[in-house]
Amino acid sequence: MTHHDSIKTESRQIGFISNALGKGEKISARIESEANNSLERTLKNVGGSLSGLTESQVSERLTRHGFNEVAHDKPPHALIQLLLAFKNPFVLVLLFLACVSAVTDVYLAAPGEAEWTGIIILVTMVIISSLLRFWQEYRSGQAAERLKSMVGNTATALRRISGANSPIKQEVPMRELVPGDIVYLSAGDMIPADIRLIESRDLFISQAVLTGEALPVEKYDTLGAVSQKSVQVNEQAPSDLLDLANICFMGTNVVSGTATAIVVATGAETYFGSLARNVVSHKRIETSFDRGVSSVSWLLIKFMMVMVPIVFLLNGLTKGDWMSALTFALAVAVGLTPEMLPMIVSANLAKGALAMSRRKVVVKRLNSVQNFGAMDVLCTDKTGTLTQDKIILEHHFDLQGKKDPHILELGWLNSFHQSGQKNLMDIAVVHRAEELAIAARLSGWRKVDEMPFDFVRRRLSVVVADEHGAQMMVSKGAVEEMLAVATHWQQGEQVQVLDATARAALLQRATDYNEEGYRVLIVATRQIPSDQVKAEYRMADEVDLVVRGFLTFFDPPKESAAPAIRALQAHGVAVKVLTGDNPVVTVKVCRDVGLDPGTPLVGRDVEAMDDATLREAVQFTTIFAKLTPLQKSRVVKALQANGRTVGFLGDGINDAPALRDADVGISVDSGADIAKETADIILLEKSLMVLEEGVIKGRETFGNILKYLNMTASSNFGNVFSVLVASAWLPWEPMLAVHLLIQNLIYDMSQMFLPWDKMDPDFVKKPRKWEANNIRRFMIWMGPTSSVFDITTYVLLWTVFGAGAAFHADGGGASIMHSGWFIEGLVSQTLVVHMLRTRKIPFLQSTATLPVLLSTSLAIVVGCWLPYSPFADSLGFIALEPSYFGWLLATMVAYMALAQTVKTIYIRRFGHWF
């Protein structure tokens, strides 16, 4: 896990553990001291300059302080990874069995009768399983690091570059910032280090990653005391440190406003870094994927703990040789151990992540591949996803609906002079003004101040002054929010009071534009009287505005949106739109792309609902409009409370809370820093078609993991059932312990290529989740089918091929039984791969991929060859009559027919396969 992932994990955990932390006091004291220093003193302390650092200074400080990275769960050294590959419950079981086998077969054996074969096979299985797991996890870790390097965050820093005449602003990787760097911030930026503000303008910072509180606080370029103008002073903060008005902390993010600041601490020396050192020592929160693997693993271990003692007691009581019974019971335990599970899981996830990368999807956390496939609800924003990531300014109307160039002039003054993160509508306004050569005649206006956009006010105001110094506030924003602070309207030179009738008329005109598919902003102004002129304005100054006109924007739907929505719905993924935009416009866009809008739910309705009511409402609502960031998050949580697996696609600052709370947070490479940091998956192109492909790949990945689990669990159960029957009937064990071990080793090797198998199209049509109960049911249903033919093989070998006659004649016949059942057991176990990998008829309706065909065929060939090989005598095998293979073929045909019949009944009864 890199810095990207650590921020998401820490944001979930830090609120619970920060009060218990006893470290970081020195860092806190130094930061608090710096907050109260003069700027000159701070510059001296960190060796900074208002003209920026030179390249040599940066290089020297990187060497001294290291990269600007906090403690995180980065991949361990390869040798550590190799050792960790052996840390698995199934591997530990095998090692325990190897130790017991060493005691029974070597230490307690009579002189000259020590038996090393079983120990060698057990150790071989452990080494093969662990080495394969290590190789897959090492490769997947390296691949994940390469993929994540494709999505890097940068900061704007002032640097003195050799050859340049003056300092220049440049984008540098966050990890390369050093103390003393001058950085520039605007809306959407992550705070790249602990910084002291030099200049700021309406700067609001979200400190939720450190405090858990989502409401932003305002920061100022002032000396340390607590800001009295904060939106909220966080009483739950770990200390008063976070309330310092002129210090911003690494890991937080800019909600609105701009700032210039100097870096005072980087990496582990930041406040965030001191917390991160403690966070990474805590166990990471378990995902649904982790819980699923664990539940299945312990299901199989519990099954083994029940069945092995039964096999041991039955063989000991019937044969009278308790040491042999113990050895055989241990071999059965090995047969019940799915030691390849860790390798299969790692290989599938790595293969899925790499396949998704070819579809321009970067997976930051491998486990999210499976969560992607399990997603059954996709919540998405509207702009740039359902619509093109390009907005066109269609009209600039006065209040009578007539085109008025003066309205565009006012819009340009507002959009051009705002210094925050320009959204698509600002870009559209500036572009249209340039097309009509309006910008050139407004060059005499200069900016005085601004009140940046936020998602509560939903408006942006700029104060500008003409060449004579007369000041005017120009505001634009959402219709209702603008009317809330307006008191008059102006048509031509006539200014009238904005009474209820006029307000209703303006709302109706805006609604008419919305129904035509346009997004609407109101433009309003206020002339600042000369006796009220000032250098800085606050949001409280947005009063007594005069409504001047409308700007209407057209956001054309993407051509790919409609087929993408149909494809997602065909795969069981419901699409819901969570937007801050107007509900009327959103309904029109949804209809255009083939999404049934139903009755929209707006933010104020969401706010008024309690949790139970909202849980009911989200079940049937498709459009959620005019939502604040916290309301988006609340909708996501309500869907999760209903048992849905929720994906959220967003790229803005306002999407960060929902991205953090979704099961799968999805953002885009062009998104805001905070959105990319929070997301699990990054799309290199913003397309729903890419998501549909990712869903399919996630389900294929999960399906191949389920194949191994179901095949292994059912065949193991069948083998144990067969062993119990044989132990109660035959005068000797049906196979020696070494035979069971060899059989299991060959079978496991044939399973190695399952990650490269394909899934039937009908499997990926629906979301899939981990359900241990389904695996238990599958095991009980399918396992005994192979036992039926194991028993017929016992009878066949006893009666037709002489095992019974040899026993009665001289007490022999065991070799015949061992050889015959070894071959039949291995062939049936291997064929079960093809029988159970699909709900269809194998080989006829669905065929495995070539790697799986080759590996299973090779396993069958090796199994049939061993009784005829040079090793036969030492292994206790005997060559069987050629006619045995005719009987074997008939047995396998009957087995496949029965397995297909049981499979059909199972599907009809339970409605699904796996």
CSV table of N, CA and C in Angstrom, one decimal, residues 83-98 122 125-127 129-131 133 337-340 342:
chain,number,residue,atom,x,y,z
A,83,LEU,N,9.1,-15.3,3.3
A,83,LEU,CA,8.8,-15.9,4.6
A,83,LEU,C,7.3,-15.8,4.9
A,84,LEU,N,6.7,-14.7,4.6
A,84,LEU,CA,5.3,-14.5,4.8
A,84,LEU,C,4.4,-15.4,4.0
A,85,ALA,N,5.0,-15.9,2.9
A,85,ALA,CA,4.2,-16.8,2.0
A,85,ALA,C,3.9,-18.1,2.7
A,86,PHE,N,4.7,-18.4,3.7
A,86,PHE,CA,4.5,-19.6,4.5
A,86,PHE,C,3.5,-19.4,5.6
A,87,LYS,N,3.2,-18.2,5.9
A,87,LYS,CA,2.2,-17.9,6.9
A,87,LYS,C,0.8,-18.0,6.4
A,88,ASN,N,0.3,-19.2,6.5
A,88,ASN,CA,-1.1,-19.4,6.0
A,88,ASN,C,-1.6,-20.6,6.7
A,89,PRO,N,-2.8,-20.7,7.1
A,89,PRO,CA,-3.3,-21.8,8.0
A,89,PRO,C,-3.2,-23.1,7.3
A,90,PHE,N,-3.3,-23.2,6.0
A,90,PHE,CA,-3.2,-24.5,5.3
A,90,PHE,C,-1.7,-25.0,5.3
A,91,VAL,N,-0.8,-24.0,5.0
A,91,VAL,CA,0.6,-24.4,5.0
A,91,VAL,C,1.0,-24.8,6.4
A,92,LEU,N,0.5,-24.1,7.4
A,92,LEU,CA,0.9,-24.5,8.8
A,92,LEU,C,0.3,-25.9,9.2
A,93,VAL,N,-0.9,-26.2,8.6
A,93,VAL,CA,-1.4,-27.6,8.8
A,93,VAL,C,-0.5,-28.6,8.2
A,94,LEU,N,0.0,-28.3,7.0
A,94,LEU,CA,0.9,-29.3,6.3
A,94,LEU,C,2.2,-29.4,7.1
A,95,LEU,N,2.7,-28.3,7.6
A,95,LEU,CA,4.0,-28.4,8.3
A,95,LEU,C,3.8,-29.2,9.6
A,96,PHE,N,2.6,-29.0,10.3
A,96,PHE,CA,2.3,-29.8,11.5
A,96,PHE,C,2.3,-31.3,11.1
A,97,LEU,N,1.6,-31.6,10.0
A,97,LEU,CA,1.5,-33.0,9.6
A,97,LEU,C,2.8,-33.6,9.3
A,98,ALA,N,3.7,-32.7,8.7
A,98,ALA,CA,5.0,-33.2,8.3
A,98,ALA,C,5.8,-33.6,9.6
A,122,LEU,N,5.2,-34.1,1.7
A,122,LEU,CA,4.6,-33.0,2.4
A,122,LEU,C,5.4,-31.7,2.3
A,125,MET,N,5.0,-30.3,-1.1
A,125,MET,CA,3.8,-29.5,-1.3
A,125,MET,C,3.8,-28.2,-0.7
A,126,VAL,N,4.4,-28.1,0.5
A,126,VAL,CA,4.6,-26.8,1.2
A,126,VAL,C,5.4,-25.9,0.4
A,127,ILE,N,6.5,-26.4,-0.1
A,127,ILE,CA,7.5,-25.5,-0.9
A,127,ILE,C,6.8,-25.0,-2.2
A,129,SER,N,3.6,-24.8,-3.0
A,129,SER,CA,2.5,-23.9,-2.7
A,129,SER,C,3.0,-22.5,-2.3
A,130,SER,N,4.0,-22.5,-1.4
A,130,SER,CA,4.5,-21.2,-0.8
A,130,SER,C,5.2,-20.5,-1.9
A,131,LEU,N,6.1,-21.2,-2.7
A,131,LEU,CA,6.9,-20.5,-3.7
A,131,LEU,C,5.9,-19.9,-4.8
A,133,ARG,N,2.8,-19.0,-4.3
A,133,ARG,CA,2.2,-17.9,-3.7
A,133,ARG,C,3.1,-16.7,-3.7
A,337,THR,N,-6.7,-30.5,2.8
A,337,THR,CA,-6.1,-29.1,2.9
A,337,THR,C,-6.0,-28.5,1.5
A,338,PRO,N,-6.7,-27.4,1.3
A,338,PRO,CA,-6.6,-26.7,0.0
A,338,PRO,C,-5.4,-25.8,0.0
A,339,GLU,N,-4.2,-26.4,0.0
A,339,GLU,CA,-3.0,-25.6,0.1
A,339,GLU,C,-2.7,-24.6,-1.0
A,340,MET,N,-3.3,-24.8,-2.1
A,340,MET,CA,-3.1,-23.9,-3.3
A,340,MET,C,-4.0,-22.7,-3.2
A,342,PRO,N,-4.1,-19.9,-1.3
A,342,PRO,CA,-3.5,-18.6,-1.3
A,342,PRO,C,-2.9,-18.2,-2.7
